Amino acid sequence: MTMSRPYVGRFAPSPTGQLHIGSMVAAVASFLDARAQGGRWLVRIEDLDPPREVPGAAEDILRTLEGFGLAWDGEVIRQSARLDRYADQLNQWRSMDAAFGCVCSRRELSEQGGLDVYPGTCRYGIPPDMTPRSFRFRMPKGGPLQWVDRIHGEQSWEREQVGDVILRRADGHWAYHLAVVVDDADQGVTDIVRGADLLGATAAHVALQEVMAAPTPRYAHVPVVVNDTGQKLSKQTLAQPVRVSQAAEVLADVLAHLRQAPVARDSPSQMLAQATAQWACPSLASFHADGP
Ligand SMILES: [Zn+2]
C-alpha cells in the first residue's frame, strides 16, 4: 500500500538572467497547481553553473516573484550550498557501481556523433594511467523508462535514448541531472510542473530515482512559449524580462498560454487567487487546437 504524500511543488530557476514570459509560465503553472491542491510551493535557485550566471540575478528573480504575488513556502534553497550533498550522492553511486569516471573530451564526444547520447566509451573502465575528467551515471539495463505525464500522457523512453548521463562535469561543476534529482528527493517534492523542453531530461531523472529508491514525482510538462520563428523563449533568444509594473498584463498572457479562463484585472495576488480557484491542468489537445 502506498500512502499518498502531501503535495509539494517547486519552481527552480537558474540565475542566468531576469525572468521572462517563458520562465513565468513555469513559475505560475507550478504555483497554481500547488495552491489549487492545497500544497506547498518551494523556490530553489539552481546556481550550479557559475560561468553562465549573472551577478544579482537570483535576488532579482526573487523580487520579481514577490512582485507577482508568487509567495513561496519555507526557505529558498540554493544549490551552491549543497555541494557536499552532491558529492556524497556521487560517492554512493560510485560505490554501487552506478556511476563511472569518464575521460572523454568534448571534442572526442562530438567526433563520435554528437554530445546528446553518450556512446558508452568509458563505461567498462578507463586506462589505469588516466584520471577521470567527469563522472557519468551508468544507465542500468532494463525495459523502457516509463511514467505518465499529466499533460503528455504515457511516456516510454528506451534507455539507449537517454544513455549514461553526466553527473559531474569536466569543469568540476555538478550536472543538472544529479542536483535536481537529489534536491527533489530531499525536499519531498511530489509534483513537478515545468517546461516540455525537459521531457527528455525527465526520462533520465526517472532512471536516477529508480537507483536512489526515491519515489518518482508526478510530472506535468507545459508546452513552452515560442517566438515568431518557433524558438523557445530564453535568454539566448533574447526574451525580454517581465516587469512587475506590468504584472496584470503579464499574468493575463501567462494564463492565456496555459489555456486558463481569463481572470479580472486586479492586484497580482487577487488575480492568482482567482486563477487558483479555476485552475485546470491544461490538456495537450488545447495547445494543438490553436495552430495556424
Ligand atoms: Zn568517456
PDB file of C-alpha atoms and ligand atoms in Angstrom:
ATOM      1  CA  MET A   1       0.000   0.000   0.000  1.00  0.00           C
ATOM      2  CA  THR A   2       1.323   3.421  -0.876  1.00  0.00           C
ATOM      3  CA  MET A   3       0.418   6.374   1.282  1.00  0.00           C
ATOM      4  CA  SER A   4      -0.239   9.471  -0.748  1.00  0.00           C
ATOM      5  CA  ARG A   5       2.209  12.151   0.271  1.00  0.00           C
ATOM      6  CA  PRO A   6       1.113  15.750   0.869  1.00  0.00           C
ATOM      7  CA  TYR A   7       1.596  17.873  -2.251  1.00  0.00           C
ATOM      8  CA  VAL A   8       4.945  19.667  -2.506  1.00  0.00           C
ATOM      9  CA  GLY A   9       5.647  21.579  -5.711  1.00  0.00           C
ATOM     10  CA  ARG A  10       8.537  23.813  -6.691  1.00  0.00           C
ATOM     11  CA  PHE A  11       9.901  26.365  -9.123  1.00  0.00           C
ATOM     12  CA  ALA A  12      13.624  26.075  -9.747  1.00  0.00           C
ATOM     13  CA  PRO A  13      15.080  28.923 -11.814  1.00  0.00           C
ATOM     14  CA  SER A  14      18.723  29.292 -12.789  1.00  0.00           C
ATOM     15  CA  PRO A  15      20.102  32.767 -12.062  1.00  0.00           C
ATOM     16  CA  THR A  16      21.297  33.307 -15.628  1.00  0.00           C
ATOM     17  CA  GLY A  17      19.198  36.431 -16.147  1.00  0.00           C
ATOM     18  CA  GLN A  18      15.859  38.019 -15.363  1.00  0.00           C
ATOM     19  CA  LEU A  19      12.562  36.143 -15.531  1.00  0.00           C
ATOM     20  CA  HIS A  20      10.887  36.352 -18.942  1.00  0.00           C
ATOM     21  CA  ILE A  21       7.450  35.238 -20.097  1.00  0.00           C
ATOM     22  CA  GLY A  22       8.679  31.673 -20.687  1.00  0.00           C
ATOM     23  CA  SER A  23      10.027  31.295 -17.152  1.00  0.00           C
ATOM     24  CA  MET A  24       6.904  32.994 -15.743  1.00  0.00           C
ATOM     25  CA  VAL A  25       4.782  30.303 -17.397  1.00  0.00           C
ATOM     26  CA  ALA A  26       6.669  27.610 -15.457  1.00  0.00           C
ATOM     27  CA  ALA A  27       6.506  29.646 -12.229  1.00  0.00           C
ATOM     28  CA  VAL A  28       2.782  30.400 -12.462  1.00  0.00           C
ATOM     29  CA  ALA A  29       1.789  26.898 -13.622  1.00  0.00           C
ATOM     30  CA  SER A  30       3.667  25.208 -10.781  1.00  0.00           C
ATOM     31  CA  PHE A  31       2.316  27.766  -8.264  1.00  0.00           C
ATOM     32  CA  LEU A  32      -1.331  27.412  -9.350  1.00  0.00           C
ATOM     33  CA  ASP A  33      -1.152  23.631  -9.468  1.00  0.00           C
ATOM     34  CA  ALA A  34       0.284  23.528  -5.922  1.00  0.00           C
ATOM     35  CA  ARG A  35      -2.150  26.058  -4.458  1.00  0.00           C
ATOM     36  CA  ALA A  36      -5.183  24.515  -6.182  1.00  0.00           C
ATOM     37  CA  GLN A  37      -4.335  21.251  -4.435  1.00  0.00           C
ATOM     38  CA  GLY A  38      -3.641  22.876  -1.073  1.00  0.00           C
ATOM     39  CA  GLY A  39       0.038  22.096  -1.460  1.00  0.00           C
ATOM     40  CA  ARG A  40       3.290  23.742  -0.536  1.00  0.00           C
ATOM     41  CA  TRP A  41       5.247  25.618  -3.207  1.00  0.00           C
ATOM     42  CA  LEU A  42       9.016  25.874  -2.893  1.00  0.00           C
ATOM     43  CA  VAL A  43      11.553  28.004  -4.718  1.00  0.00           C
ATOM     44  CA  ARG A  44      15.017  26.650  -5.378  1.00  0.00           C
ATOM     45  CA  ILE A  45      17.801  28.624  -7.012  1.00  0.00           C
ATOM     46  CA  GLU A  46      19.752  26.354  -9.374  1.00  0.00           C
ATOM     47  CA  ASP A  47      23.080  28.152  -9.225  1.00  0.00           C
ATOM     48  CA  LEU A  48      25.458  25.381 -10.254  1.00  0.00           C
ATOM     49  CA  ASP A  49      26.810  26.912 -13.438  1.00  0.00           C
ATOM     50  CA  PRO A  50      28.857  29.972 -12.412  1.00  0.00           C
ATOM     51  CA  PRO A  51      30.099  30.697 -15.955  1.00  0.00           C
ATOM     52  CA  ARG A  52      26.501  31.266 -17.101  1.00  0.00           C
ATOM     53  CA  GLU A  53      25.289  33.115 -14.013  1.00  0.00           C
ATOM     54  CA  VAL A  54      24.650  36.836 -13.810  1.00  0.00           C
ATOM     55  CA  PRO A  55      25.517  38.612 -10.542  1.00  0.00           C
ATOM     56  CA  GLY A  56      22.363  39.758  -8.755  1.00  0.00           C
ATOM     57  CA  ALA A  57      20.067  37.634 -10.924  1.00  0.00           C
ATOM     58  CA  ALA A  58      18.939  35.370  -8.060  1.00  0.00           C
ATOM     59  CA  GLU A  59      17.847  38.350  -5.953  1.00  0.00           C
ATOM     60  CA  ASP A  60      16.180  39.913  -8.980  1.00  0.00           C
ATOM     61  CA  ILE A  61      14.231  36.687  -9.638  1.00  0.00           C
ATOM     62  CA  LEU A  62      13.042  36.500  -6.026  1.00  0.00           C
ATOM     63  CA  ARG A  63      11.963  40.168  -6.031  1.00  0.00           C
ATOM     64  CA  THR A  64      10.089  39.603  -9.282  1.00  0.00           C
ATOM     65  CA  LEU A  65       8.290  36.545  -7.897  1.00  0.00           C
ATOM     66  CA  GLU A  66       7.271  38.596  -4.854  1.00  0.00           C
ATOM     67  CA  GLY A  67       6.095  41.440  -7.067  1.00  0.00           C
ATOM     68  CA  PHE A  68       3.909  38.993  -8.991  1.00  0.00           C
ATOM     69  CA  GLY A  69       2.336  37.671  -5.789  1.00  0.00           C
ATOM     70  CA  LEU A  70       4.081  34.312  -6.145  1.00  0.00           C
ATOM     71  CA  ALA A  71       4.716  33.792  -2.425  1.00  0.00           C
ATOM     72  CA  TRP A  72       6.721  30.668  -1.681  1.00  0.00           C
ATOM     73  CA  ASP A  73       6.812  28.462   1.393  1.00  0.00           C
ATOM     74  CA  GLY A  74       9.842  27.985   3.612  1.00  0.00           C
ATOM     75  CA  GLU A  75      13.406  28.938   2.897  1.00  0.00           C
ATOM     76  CA  VAL A  76      14.769  29.402  -0.606  1.00  0.00           C
ATOM     77  CA  ILE A  77      17.309  26.621  -1.203  1.00  0.00           C
ATOM     78  CA  ARG A  78      20.418  27.427  -3.205  1.00  0.00           C
ATOM     79  CA  GLN A  79      22.114  24.523  -4.893  1.00  0.00           C
ATOM     80  CA  SER A  80      25.508  26.156  -4.392  1.00  0.00           C
ATOM     81  CA  ALA A  81      25.039  25.488  -0.656  1.00  0.00           C
ATOM     82  CA  ARG A  82      24.572  21.761  -1.229  1.00  0.00           C
ATOM     83  CA  LEU A  83      27.787  20.725  -2.958  1.00  0.00           C
ATOM     84  CA  ASP A  84      28.765  18.290  -0.164  1.00  0.00           C
ATOM     85  CA  ARG A  85      25.428  16.542  -0.515  1.00  0.00           C
ATOM     86  CA  TYR A  86      26.001  16.084  -4.260  1.00  0.00           C
ATOM     87  CA  ALA A  87      29.492  14.708  -3.613  1.00  0.00           C
ATOM     88  CA  ASP A  88      28.063  12.217  -1.112  1.00  0.00           C
ATOM     89  CA  GLN A  89      25.491  11.069  -3.642  1.00  0.00           C
ATOM     90  CA  LEU A  90      28.103  10.594  -6.348  1.00  0.00           C
ATOM     91  CA  ASN A  91      30.285   8.599  -3.938  1.00  0.00           C
ATOM     92  CA  GLN A  92      27.333   6.436  -3.043  1.00  0.00           C
ATOM     93  CA  TRP A  93      26.549   5.770  -6.687  1.00  0.00           C
ATOM     94  CA  ARG A  94      30.210   5.024  -7.411  1.00  0.00           C
ATOM     95  CA  SER A  95      30.312   2.548  -4.531  1.00  0.00           C
ATOM     96  CA  MET A  96      27.224   0.844  -6.019  1.00  0.00           C
ATOM     97  CA  ASP A  97      28.888   0.881  -9.451  1.00  0.00           C
ATOM     98  CA  ALA A  98      26.004   3.075 -10.619  1.00  0.00           C
ATOM     99  CA  ALA A  99      28.443   5.808 -11.713  1.00  0.00           C
ATOM    100  CA  PHE A 100      31.765   5.724 -13.531  1.00  0.00           C
ATOM    101  CA  GLY A 101      34.630   8.034 -14.396  1.00  0.00           C
ATOM    102  CA  CYS A 102      34.865   9.281 -17.980  1.00  0.00           C
ATOM    103  CA  VAL A 103      37.983  10.558 -19.725  1.00  0.00           C
ATOM    104  CA  CYS A 104      36.351  11.632 -22.976  1.00  0.00           C
ATOM    105  CA  SER A 105      36.872  15.215 -24.067  1.00  0.00           C
ATOM    106  CA  ARG A 106      34.070  17.258 -25.605  1.00  0.00           C
ATOM    107  CA  ARG A 107      35.927  17.049 -28.907  1.00  0.00           C
ATOM    108  CA  GLU A 108      36.117  13.249 -28.782  1.00  0.00           C
ATOM    109  CA  LEU A 109      32.422  13.043 -27.963  1.00  0.00           C
ATOM    110  CA  SER A 110      31.394  15.331 -30.791  1.00  0.00           C
ATOM    111  CA  GLU A 111      33.575  13.327 -33.200  1.00  0.00           C
ATOM    112  CA  GLN A 112      31.705  10.221 -32.076  1.00  0.00           C
ATOM    113  CA  GLY A 113      28.478  11.742 -33.327  1.00  0.00           C
ATOM    114  CA  GLY A 114      27.196  14.440 -31.051  1.00  0.00           C
ATOM    115  CA  LEU A 115      27.075  15.223 -27.367  1.00  0.00           C
ATOM    116  CA  ASP A 116      23.482  14.207 -26.832  1.00  0.00           C
ATOM    117  CA  VAL A 117      23.680  10.493 -26.024  1.00  0.00           C
ATOM    118  CA  TYR A 118      26.965   9.287 -24.592  1.00  0.00           C
ATOM    119  CA  PRO A 119      28.382   6.432 -26.701  1.00  0.00           C
ATOM    120  CA  GLY A 120      29.456   4.411 -23.646  1.00  0.00           C
ATOM    121  CA  THR A 121      33.202   4.686 -24.297  1.00  0.00           C
ATOM    122  CA  CYS A 122      34.318   4.577 -20.639  1.00  0.00           C
ATOM    123  CA  ARG A 123      31.532   2.602 -19.020  1.00  0.00           C
ATOM    124  CA  TYR A 124      33.652  -0.564 -18.751  1.00  0.00           C
ATOM    125  CA  GLY A 125      36.736   1.207 -17.429  1.00  0.00           C
ATOM    126  CA  ILE A 126      39.375   3.767 -18.298  1.00  0.00           C
ATOM    127  CA  PRO A 127      43.109   3.287 -18.880  1.00  0.00           C
ATOM    128  CA  PRO A 128      44.850   2.886 -15.467  1.00  0.00           C
ATOM    129  CA  ASP A 129      47.135   5.869 -16.088  1.00  0.00           C
ATOM    130  CA  MET A 130      44.251   8.260 -16.710  1.00  0.00           C
ATOM    131  CA  THR A 131      42.243  10.369 -14.246  1.00  0.00           C
ATOM    132  CA  PRO A 132      38.520  10.818 -14.812  1.00  0.00           C
ATOM    133  CA  ARG A 133      37.577  14.210 -16.249  1.00  0.00           C
ATOM    134  CA  SER A 134      33.924  13.773 -15.464  1.00  0.00           C
ATOM    135  CA  PHE A 135      31.535  11.268 -13.905  1.00  0.00           C
ATOM    136  CA  ARG A 136      28.548   9.649 -15.541  1.00  0.00           C
ATOM    137  CA  PHE A 137      25.555   7.648 -14.449  1.00  0.00           C
ATOM    138  CA  ARG A 138      25.650   4.019 -15.541  1.00  0.00           C
ATOM    139  CA  MET A 139      22.212   3.614 -17.096  1.00  0.00           C
ATOM    140  CA  PRO A 140      21.018   0.214 -15.876  1.00  0.00           C
ATOM    141  CA  LYS A 141      19.865  -2.320 -18.422  1.00  0.00           C
ATOM    142  CA  GLY A 142      16.156  -2.965 -18.459  1.00  0.00           C
ATOM    143  CA  GLY A 143      12.849  -2.189 -20.022  1.00  0.00           C
ATOM    144  CA  PRO A 144      11.871   1.305 -21.147  1.00  0.00           C
ATOM    145  CA  LEU A 145      11.708   4.174 -18.667  1.00  0.00           C
ATOM    146  CA  GLN A 146       8.036   4.835 -18.148  1.00  0.00           C
ATOM    147  CA  TRP A 147       5.884   7.378 -16.392  1.00  0.00           C
ATOM    148  CA  VAL A 148       2.584   9.114 -17.000  1.00  0.00           C
ATOM    149  CA  ASP A 149       2.875  12.808 -17.712  1.00  0.00           C
ATOM    150  CA  ARG A 150      -0.241  14.748 -16.712  1.00  0.00           C
ATOM    151  CA  ILE A 151      -0.172  16.701 -19.984  1.00  0.00           C
ATOM    152  CA  HIS A 152       1.691  14.448 -22.431  1.00  0.00           C
ATOM    153  CA  GLY A 153       0.225  11.155 -21.241  1.00  0.00           C
ATOM    154  CA  GLU A 154       2.062   7.838 -21.093  1.00  0.00           C
ATOM    155  CA  GLN A 155       5.789   8.164 -21.685  1.00  0.00           C
ATOM    156  CA  SER A 156       8.065   5.319 -22.653  1.00  0.00           C
ATOM    157  CA  TRP A 157      11.728   6.052 -23.372  1.00  0.00           C
ATOM    158  CA  GLU A 158      14.287   3.419 -24.313  1.00  0.00           C
ATOM    159  CA  ARG A 159      17.286   3.544 -22.004  1.00  0.00           C
ATOM    160  CA  GLU A 160      19.574   3.803 -25.050  1.00  0.00           C
ATOM    161  CA  GLN A 161      17.790   7.059 -25.991  1.00  0.00           C
ATOM    162  CA  VAL A 162      18.933   8.541 -22.694  1.00  0.00           C
ATOM    163  CA  GLY A 163      22.303   6.855 -22.130  1.00  0.00           C
ATOM    164  CA  ASP A 164      24.883   7.413 -19.397  1.00  0.00           C
ATOM    165  CA  VAL A 165      24.033  10.985 -18.438  1.00  0.00           C
ATOM    166  CA  ILE A 166      26.595  13.328 -16.942  1.00  0.00           C
ATOM    167  CA  LEU A 167      26.688  13.729 -13.139  1.00  0.00           C
ATOM    168  CA  ARG A 168      29.812  15.828 -12.629  1.00  0.00           C
ATOM    169  CA  ARG A 169      31.153  17.854 -15.494  1.00  0.00           C
ATOM    170  CA  ALA A 170      34.735  18.049 -16.678  1.00  0.00           C
ATOM    171  CA  ASP A 171      34.928  21.645 -15.367  1.00  0.00           C
ATOM    172  CA  GLY A 172      34.223  20.278 -11.857  1.00  0.00           C
ATOM    173  CA  HIS A 173      30.664  21.618 -11.658  1.00  0.00           C
ATOM    174  CA  TRP A 174      27.750  19.380 -10.715  1.00  0.00           C
ATOM    175  CA  ALA A 175      25.447  18.443 -13.518  1.00  0.00           C
ATOM    176  CA  TYR A 176      21.787  19.412 -13.580  1.00  0.00           C
ATOM    177  CA  HIS A 177      20.593  15.788 -13.560  1.00  0.00           C
ATOM    178  CA  LEU A 178      22.261  14.836 -10.295  1.00  0.00           C
ATOM    179  CA  ALA A 179      21.423  18.028  -8.407  1.00  0.00           C
ATOM    180  CA  VAL A 180      17.776  18.168  -9.448  1.00  0.00           C
ATOM    181  CA  VAL A 181      17.024  14.555  -8.591  1.00  0.00           C
ATOM    182  CA  VAL A 182      18.806  14.753  -5.223  1.00  0.00           C
ATOM    183  CA  ASP A 183      17.120  18.043  -4.289  1.00  0.00           C
ATOM    184  CA  ASP A 184      13.632  16.968  -5.311  1.00  0.00           C
ATOM    185  CA  ALA A 185      14.046  13.767  -3.280  1.00  0.00           C
ATOM    186  CA  ASP A 186      15.486  15.570  -0.222  1.00  0.00           C
ATOM    187  CA  GLN A 187      12.791  18.264  -0.324  1.00  0.00           C
ATOM    188  CA  GLY A 188       9.995  15.698  -0.625  1.00  0.00           C
ATOM    189  CA  VAL A 189       8.796  17.174  -3.918  1.00  0.00           C
ATOM    190  CA  THR A 190       5.743  15.231  -5.107  1.00  0.00           C
ATOM    191  CA  ASP A 191       4.779  17.274  -8.149  1.00  0.00           C
ATOM    192  CA  ILE A 192       6.902  18.846 -10.853  1.00  0.00           C
ATOM    193  CA  VAL A 193       5.344  21.269 -13.323  1.00  0.00           C
ATOM    194  CA  ARG A 194       7.883  22.601 -15.819  1.00  0.00           C
ATOM    195  CA  GLY A 195       8.583  23.233 -19.474  1.00  0.00           C
ATOM    196  CA  ALA A 196       8.139  20.484 -22.048  1.00  0.00           C
ATOM    197  CA  ASP A 197      11.736  21.046 -23.227  1.00  0.00           C
ATOM    198  CA  LEU A 198      12.698  18.964 -20.170  1.00  0.00           C
ATOM    199  CA  LEU A 199      10.665  15.868 -21.109  1.00  0.00           C
ATOM    200  CA  GLY A 200      13.825  14.029 -22.207  1.00  0.00           C
ATOM    201  CA  ALA A 201      15.649  15.024 -19.016  1.00  0.00           C
ATOM    202  CA  THR A 202      12.775  13.527 -17.050  1.00  0.00           C
ATOM    203  CA  ALA A 203      13.482  10.143 -18.631  1.00  0.00           C
ATOM    204  CA  ALA A 204      16.999  10.345 -17.152  1.00  0.00           C
ATOM    205  CA  HIS A 205      15.588  11.506 -13.814  1.00  0.00           C
ATOM    206  CA  VAL A 206      13.237   8.527 -13.637  1.00  0.00           C
ATOM    207  CA  ALA A 207      16.270   6.225 -14.025  1.00  0.00           C
ATOM    208  CA  LEU A 208      18.184   8.108 -11.316  1.00  0.00           C
ATOM    209  CA  GLN A 209      15.202   7.977  -8.935  1.00  0.00           C
ATOM    210  CA  GLU A 210      14.978   4.230  -9.528  1.00  0.00           C
ATOM    211  CA  VAL A 211      18.602   3.739  -8.477  1.00  0.00           C
ATOM    212  CA  MET A 212      18.169   6.063  -5.455  1.00  0.00           C
ATOM    213  CA  ALA A 213      14.968   4.227  -4.470  1.00  0.00           C
ATOM    214  CA  ALA A 214      13.316   7.671  -4.409  1.00  0.00           C
ATOM    215  CA  PRO A 215       9.674   7.931  -5.455  1.00  0.00           C
ATOM    216  CA  THR A 216       9.129   9.396  -8.922  1.00  0.00           C
ATOM    217  CA  PRO A 217       7.139  12.622  -8.575  1.00  0.00           C
ATOM    218  CA  ARG A 218       4.104  13.326 -10.738  1.00  0.00           C
ATOM    219  CA  TYR A 219       5.141  15.365 -13.782  1.00  0.00           C
ATOM    220  CA  ALA A 220       3.316  17.878 -15.936  1.00  0.00           C
ATOM    221  CA  HIS A 221       5.372  19.306 -18.801  1.00  0.00           C
ATOM    222  CA  VAL A 222       3.825  22.527 -20.012  1.00  0.00           C
ATOM    223  CA  PRO A 223       4.343  23.403 -23.698  1.00  0.00           C
ATOM    224  CA  VAL A 224       6.949  26.163 -23.882  1.00  0.00           C
ATOM    225  CA  VAL A 225       6.394  29.671 -25.155  1.00  0.00           C
ATOM    226  CA  VAL A 226       7.997  30.171 -28.558  1.00  0.00           C
ATOM    227  CA  ASN A 227       8.834  33.312 -30.501  1.00  0.00           C
ATOM    228  CA  ASP A 228       7.704  34.176 -34.025  1.00  0.00           C
ATOM    229  CA  THR A 229      10.327  31.882 -35.524  1.00  0.00           C
ATOM    230  CA  GLY A 230       9.321  28.923 -33.340  1.00  0.00           C
ATOM    231  CA  GLN A 231      12.299  29.091 -30.958  1.00  0.00           C
ATOM    232  CA  LYS A 232      11.795  28.578 -27.236  1.00  0.00           C
ATOM    233  CA  LEU A 233      11.939  31.909 -25.415  1.00  0.00           C
ATOM    234  CA  SER A 234      15.137  32.101 -23.421  1.00  0.00           C
ATOM    235  CA  LYS A 235      17.976  34.432 -22.648  1.00  0.00           C
ATOM    236  CA  GLN A 236      19.708  33.021 -25.745  1.00  0.00           C
ATOM    237  CA  THR A 237      16.778  34.026 -27.966  1.00  0.00           C
ATOM    238  CA  LEU A 238      16.765  37.465 -26.314  1.00  0.00           C
ATOM    239  CA  ALA A 239      13.453  37.134 -24.461  1.00  0.00           C
ATOM    240  CA  GLN A 240      12.510  40.409 -22.774  1.00  0.00           C
ATOM    241  CA  PRO A 241      12.386  40.423 -18.962  1.00  0.00           C
ATOM    242  CA  VAL A 242       8.950  40.747 -17.369  1.00  0.00           C
ATOM    243  CA  ARG A 243       8.239  43.899 -15.359  1.00  0.00           C
ATOM    244  CA  VAL A 244       6.400  43.929 -12.063  1.00  0.00           C
ATOM    245  CA  SER A 245       4.821  47.239 -13.161  1.00  0.00           C
ATOM    246  CA  GLN A 246       3.070  45.264 -15.937  1.00  0.00           C
ATOM    247  CA  ALA A 247       2.140  42.306 -13.728  1.00  0.00           C
ATOM    248  CA  ALA A 248      -1.580  42.291 -14.619  1.00  0.00           C
ATOM    249  CA  GLU A 249      -0.853  42.199 -18.341  1.00  0.00           C
ATOM    250  CA  VAL A 250       1.870  39.556 -17.965  1.00  0.00           C
ATOM    251  CA  LEU A 251      -0.320  37.335 -15.774  1.00  0.00           C
ATOM    252  CA  ALA A 252      -3.162  37.601 -18.298  1.00  0.00           C
ATOM    253  CA  ASP A 253      -0.755  36.497 -21.063  1.00  0.00           C
ATOM    254  CA  VAL A 254       0.614  33.637 -18.956  1.00  0.00           C
ATOM    255  CA  LEU A 255      -2.897  32.378 -18.118  1.00  0.00           C
ATOM    256  CA  ALA A 256      -3.852  32.550 -21.781  1.00  0.00           C
ATOM    257  CA  HIS A 257      -0.773  30.492 -22.704  1.00  0.00           C
ATOM    258  CA  LEU A 258      -1.762  27.976 -20.019  1.00  0.00           C
ATOM    259  CA  ARG A 259      -5.258  27.713 -21.583  1.00  0.00           C
ATOM    260  CA  GLN A 260      -6.920  29.024 -18.434  1.00  0.00           C
ATOM    261  CA  ALA A 261     -10.108  31.055 -18.345  1.00  0.00           C
ATOM    262  CA  PRO A 262      -9.336  34.784 -18.071  1.00  0.00           C
ATOM    263  CA  VAL A 263      -9.423  36.465 -14.670  1.00  0.00           C
ATOM    264  CA  ALA A 264     -10.452  40.021 -13.766  1.00  0.00           C
ATOM    265  CA  ARG A 265      -7.633  42.575 -13.812  1.00  0.00           C
ATOM    266  CA  ASP A 266      -6.677  43.205 -10.218  1.00  0.00           C
ATOM    267  CA  SER A 267      -3.634  43.091  -7.969  1.00  0.00           C
ATOM    268  CA  PRO A 268      -1.317  40.148  -8.802  1.00  0.00           C
ATOM    269  CA  SER A 269      -2.285  38.214  -5.659  1.00  0.00           C
ATOM    270  CA  GLN A 270      -6.010  38.699  -6.369  1.00  0.00           C
ATOM    271  CA  MET A 271      -5.537  37.548  -9.950  1.00  0.00           C
ATOM    272  CA  LEU A 272      -3.614  34.487  -8.762  1.00  0.00           C
ATOM    273  CA  ALA A 273      -6.292  33.716  -6.171  1.00  0.00           C
ATOM    274  CA  GLN A 274      -8.942  33.701  -8.888  1.00  0.00           C
ATOM    275  CA  ALA A 275      -6.705  31.677 -11.222  1.00  0.00           C
ATOM    276  CA  THR A 276      -6.099  29.157  -8.426  1.00  0.00           C
ATOM    277  CA  ALA A 277      -9.844  28.756  -7.850  1.00  0.00           C
ATOM    278  CA  GLN A 278     -10.405  27.959 -11.533  1.00  0.00           C
ATOM    279  CA  TRP A 279      -7.121  26.131 -12.297  1.00  0.00           C
ATOM    280  CA  ALA A 280      -7.380  23.129 -14.587  1.00  0.00           C
ATOM    281  CA  CYS A 281      -4.184  21.414 -15.719  1.00  0.00           C
ATOM    282  CA  PRO A 282      -4.207  22.083 -19.482  1.00  0.00           C
ATOM    283  CA  SER A 283      -4.626  19.269 -21.985  1.00  0.00           C
ATOM    284  CA  LEU A 284      -2.193  18.734 -24.827  1.00  0.00           C
ATOM    285  CA  ALA A 285      -5.095  18.991 -27.311  1.00  0.00           C
ATOM    286  CA  SER A 286      -5.780  22.549 -26.140  1.00  0.00           C
ATOM    287  CA  PHE A 287      -2.277  23.526 -27.265  1.00  0.00           C
ATOM    288  CA  HIS A 288      -2.721  21.942 -30.665  1.00  0.00           C
ATOM    289  CA  ALA A 289      -6.142  23.463 -31.231  1.00  0.00           C
ATOM    290  CA  ASP A 290      -4.944  26.982 -31.994  1.00  0.00           C
ATOM    291  CA  GLY A 291      -2.477  26.205 -34.778  1.00  0.00           C
ATOM    292  CA  PRO A 292      -2.480  28.374 -37.900  1.00  0.00           C
TER     293      PRO A 292
HETATM  294 ZN    ZN B   1      34.142   8.635 -21.626  1.00  0.00          ZN
END
